[in-house]
Amino acid sequence: MADSTSRLPGNESGDFYVDSTCIACVTCVTVAPECFSMKNSNEHSIVYKQPSNEEEYSLCIEALELCPVSAIGDDG
Ligand code: SF4
C-alpha cells in the first residue's frame, strides 16, 4: 500500500501520487499516459496531472491496481 508520507516530489498536488517504492516499471505510464510520466531520467514515475474526468480516473485506478509494488496512492 502506498504511503503518502513517502510521496515523491514532482507529483501534482491532489489525491493520486507515486511514492518512493516505485521501481520504474512504466506500467502506470502505459496505462494512464494522461496522468503519469517518468521522471528523473526514468528513475521513477510521478502523477504529473490529476485525473480530470471519469475516463482518466478509471485509468488511474487501473494503474494503481496493476502497479507491482503498490507504489501508487489514492487519498480520495
Ligand atoms: S506502475 Fe508502480 S512501479 Fe511501475 S512505474 Fe508506475 S508507480 Fe512505478
PDB file of C-alpha atoms and ligand atoms in Angstrom:
ATOM      1  CA  MET A   1       0.000   0.000   0.000  1.00  0.00           C
ATOM      2  CA  ALA A   2       1.358   3.411  -0.975  1.00  0.00           C
ATOM      3  CA  ASP A   3       2.408   5.735   1.829  1.00  0.00           C
ATOM      4  CA  SER A   4       1.550   9.421   1.493  1.00  0.00           C
ATOM      5  CA  THR A   5       4.486  10.329   3.757  1.00  0.00           C
ATOM      6  CA  SER A   6       6.769   8.843   1.059  1.00  0.00           C
ATOM      7  CA  ARG A   7       5.086  10.779  -1.732  1.00  0.00           C
ATOM      8  CA  LEU A   8       7.735  11.695  -4.308  1.00  0.00           C
ATOM      9  CA  PRO A   9       8.434  15.341  -5.102  1.00  0.00           C
ATOM     10  CA  GLY A  10       7.089  16.238  -8.527  1.00  0.00           C
ATOM     11  CA  ASN A  11       3.663  14.682  -8.061  1.00  0.00           C
ATOM     12  CA  GLU A  12       0.947  17.231  -8.791  1.00  0.00           C
ATOM     13  CA  SER A  13      -0.979  18.056  -5.634  1.00  0.00           C
ATOM     14  CA  GLY A  14      -4.173  16.039  -5.323  1.00  0.00           C
ATOM     15  CA  ASP A  15      -5.415  12.584  -4.434  1.00  0.00           C
ATOM     16  CA  PHE A  16      -3.228  10.400  -6.671  1.00  0.00           C
ATOM     17  CA  TYR A  17       0.518  10.134  -6.160  1.00  0.00           C
ATOM     18  CA  VAL A  18       3.517   7.836  -6.619  1.00  0.00           C
ATOM     19  CA  ASP A  19       5.620   7.053  -3.561  1.00  0.00           C
ATOM     20  CA  SER A  20       9.308   6.258  -3.151  1.00  0.00           C
ATOM     21  CA  THR A  21       8.835   2.488  -3.592  1.00  0.00           C
ATOM     22  CA  CYS A  22       8.337   2.906  -7.372  1.00  0.00           C
ATOM     23  CA  ILE A  23      10.601   0.557  -9.351  1.00  0.00           C
ATOM     24  CA  ALA A  24      10.117   2.391 -12.664  1.00  0.00           C
ATOM     25  CA  CYS A  25       8.386  -0.484 -14.431  1.00  0.00           C
ATOM     26  CA  VAL A  26       6.486   2.065 -16.595  1.00  0.00           C
ATOM     27  CA  THR A  27       3.166   0.222 -16.296  1.00  0.00           C
ATOM     28  CA  CYS A  28       1.289   3.273 -14.994  1.00  0.00           C
ATOM     29  CA  VAL A  29       2.629   5.461 -17.798  1.00  0.00           C
ATOM     30  CA  THR A  30       1.498   2.877 -20.343  1.00  0.00           C
ATOM     31  CA  VAL A  31      -1.960   2.508 -18.787  1.00  0.00           C
ATOM     32  CA  ALA A  32      -2.661   6.160 -17.984  1.00  0.00           C
ATOM     33  CA  PRO A  33      -0.317   8.400 -20.016  1.00  0.00           C
ATOM     34  CA  GLU A  34      -2.571  11.423 -19.479  1.00  0.00           C
ATOM     35  CA  CYS A  35      -1.733  11.386 -15.772  1.00  0.00           C
ATOM     36  CA  PHE A  36       1.562   9.522 -15.214  1.00  0.00           C
ATOM     37  CA  SER A  37       5.003  10.198 -16.625  1.00  0.00           C
ATOM     38  CA  MET A  38       8.527   9.056 -15.926  1.00  0.00           C
ATOM     39  CA  LYS A  39      10.780  11.471 -14.065  1.00  0.00           C
ATOM     40  CA  ASN A  40      14.460  11.978 -13.208  1.00  0.00           C
ATOM     41  CA  SER A  41      15.925  10.089 -16.186  1.00  0.00           C
ATOM     42  CA  ASN A  42      13.291   7.365 -15.857  1.00  0.00           C
ATOM     43  CA  GLU A  43      14.257   6.661 -12.250  1.00  0.00           C
ATOM     44  CA  HIS A  44      10.611   6.659 -11.178  1.00  0.00           C
ATOM     45  CA  SER A  45       7.186   7.845 -12.259  1.00  0.00           C
ATOM     46  CA  ILE A  46       5.016  10.644 -10.911  1.00  0.00           C
ATOM     47  CA  VAL A  47       1.456  11.835 -11.279  1.00  0.00           C
ATOM     48  CA  TYR A  48       2.059  14.933 -13.384  1.00  0.00           C
ATOM     49  CA  LYS A  49      -1.660  15.610 -13.808  1.00  0.00           C
ATOM     50  CA  GLN A  50      -4.534  14.542 -11.582  1.00  0.00           C
ATOM     51  CA  PRO A  51      -7.419  12.822 -13.421  1.00  0.00           C
ATOM     52  CA  SER A  52      -9.979  15.380 -14.574  1.00  0.00           C
ATOM     53  CA  ASN A  53     -12.704  13.155 -15.989  1.00  0.00           C
ATOM     54  CA  GLU A  54     -14.197   9.715 -15.427  1.00  0.00           C
ATOM     55  CA  GLU A  55     -12.086   8.015 -18.073  1.00  0.00           C
ATOM     56  CA  GLU A  56      -8.843   9.355 -16.654  1.00  0.00           C
ATOM     57  CA  TYR A  57      -9.961   8.461 -13.142  1.00  0.00           C
ATOM     58  CA  SER A  58     -10.720   4.873 -14.208  1.00  0.00           C
ATOM     59  CA  LEU A  59      -7.330   4.555 -15.875  1.00  0.00           C
ATOM     60  CA  CYS A  60      -5.599   5.877 -12.740  1.00  0.00           C
ATOM     61  CA  ILE A  61      -7.410   3.276 -10.659  1.00  0.00           C
ATOM     62  CA  GLU A  62      -6.374   0.606 -13.162  1.00  0.00           C
ATOM     63  CA  ALA A  63      -2.745   1.767 -12.920  1.00  0.00           C
ATOM     64  CA  LEU A  64      -2.988   1.700  -9.124  1.00  0.00           C
ATOM     65  CA  GLU A  65      -4.269  -1.877  -9.209  1.00  0.00           C
ATOM     66  CA  LEU A  66      -1.621  -3.013 -11.714  1.00  0.00           C
ATOM     67  CA  CYS A  67       1.388  -1.440 -10.004  1.00  0.00           C
ATOM     68  CA  PRO A  68       3.544  -4.433  -8.977  1.00  0.00           C
ATOM     69  CA  VAL A  69       4.842  -2.774  -5.808  1.00  0.00           C
ATOM     70  CA  SER A  70       1.728  -0.802  -4.788  1.00  0.00           C
ATOM     71  CA  ALA A  71       3.570   2.498  -5.152  1.00  0.00           C
ATOM     72  CA  ILE A  72       0.505   4.407  -6.348  1.00  0.00           C
ATOM     73  CA  GLY A  73      -1.685   6.042  -3.737  1.00  0.00           C
ATOM     74  CA  ASP A  74      -5.179   7.492  -3.843  1.00  0.00           C
ATOM     75  CA  ASP A  75      -6.144   9.639  -0.881  1.00  0.00           C
ATOM     76  CA  GLY A  76      -9.584  10.330  -2.326  1.00  0.00           C
TER      77      GLY A  76
HETATM   78  S1  SF4 B   1       3.379   1.025 -12.071  1.00  0.00           S
HETATM   79 FE1  SF4 B   1       4.198   1.374  -9.997  1.00  0.00          FE
HETATM   80  S2  SF4 B   1       6.337   0.656 -10.054  1.00  0.00           S
HETATM   81 FE2  SF4 B   1       5.619   0.854 -12.155  1.00  0.00          FE
HETATM   82  S3  SF4 B   1       6.319   2.913 -12.768  1.00  0.00           S
HETATM   83 FE3  SF4 B   1       4.203   3.106 -12.045  1.00  0.00          FE
HETATM   84  S4  SF4 B   1       4.366   3.618  -9.854  1.00  0.00           S
HETATM   85 FE4  SF4 B   1       6.361   2.838 -10.531  1.00  0.00          FE
END
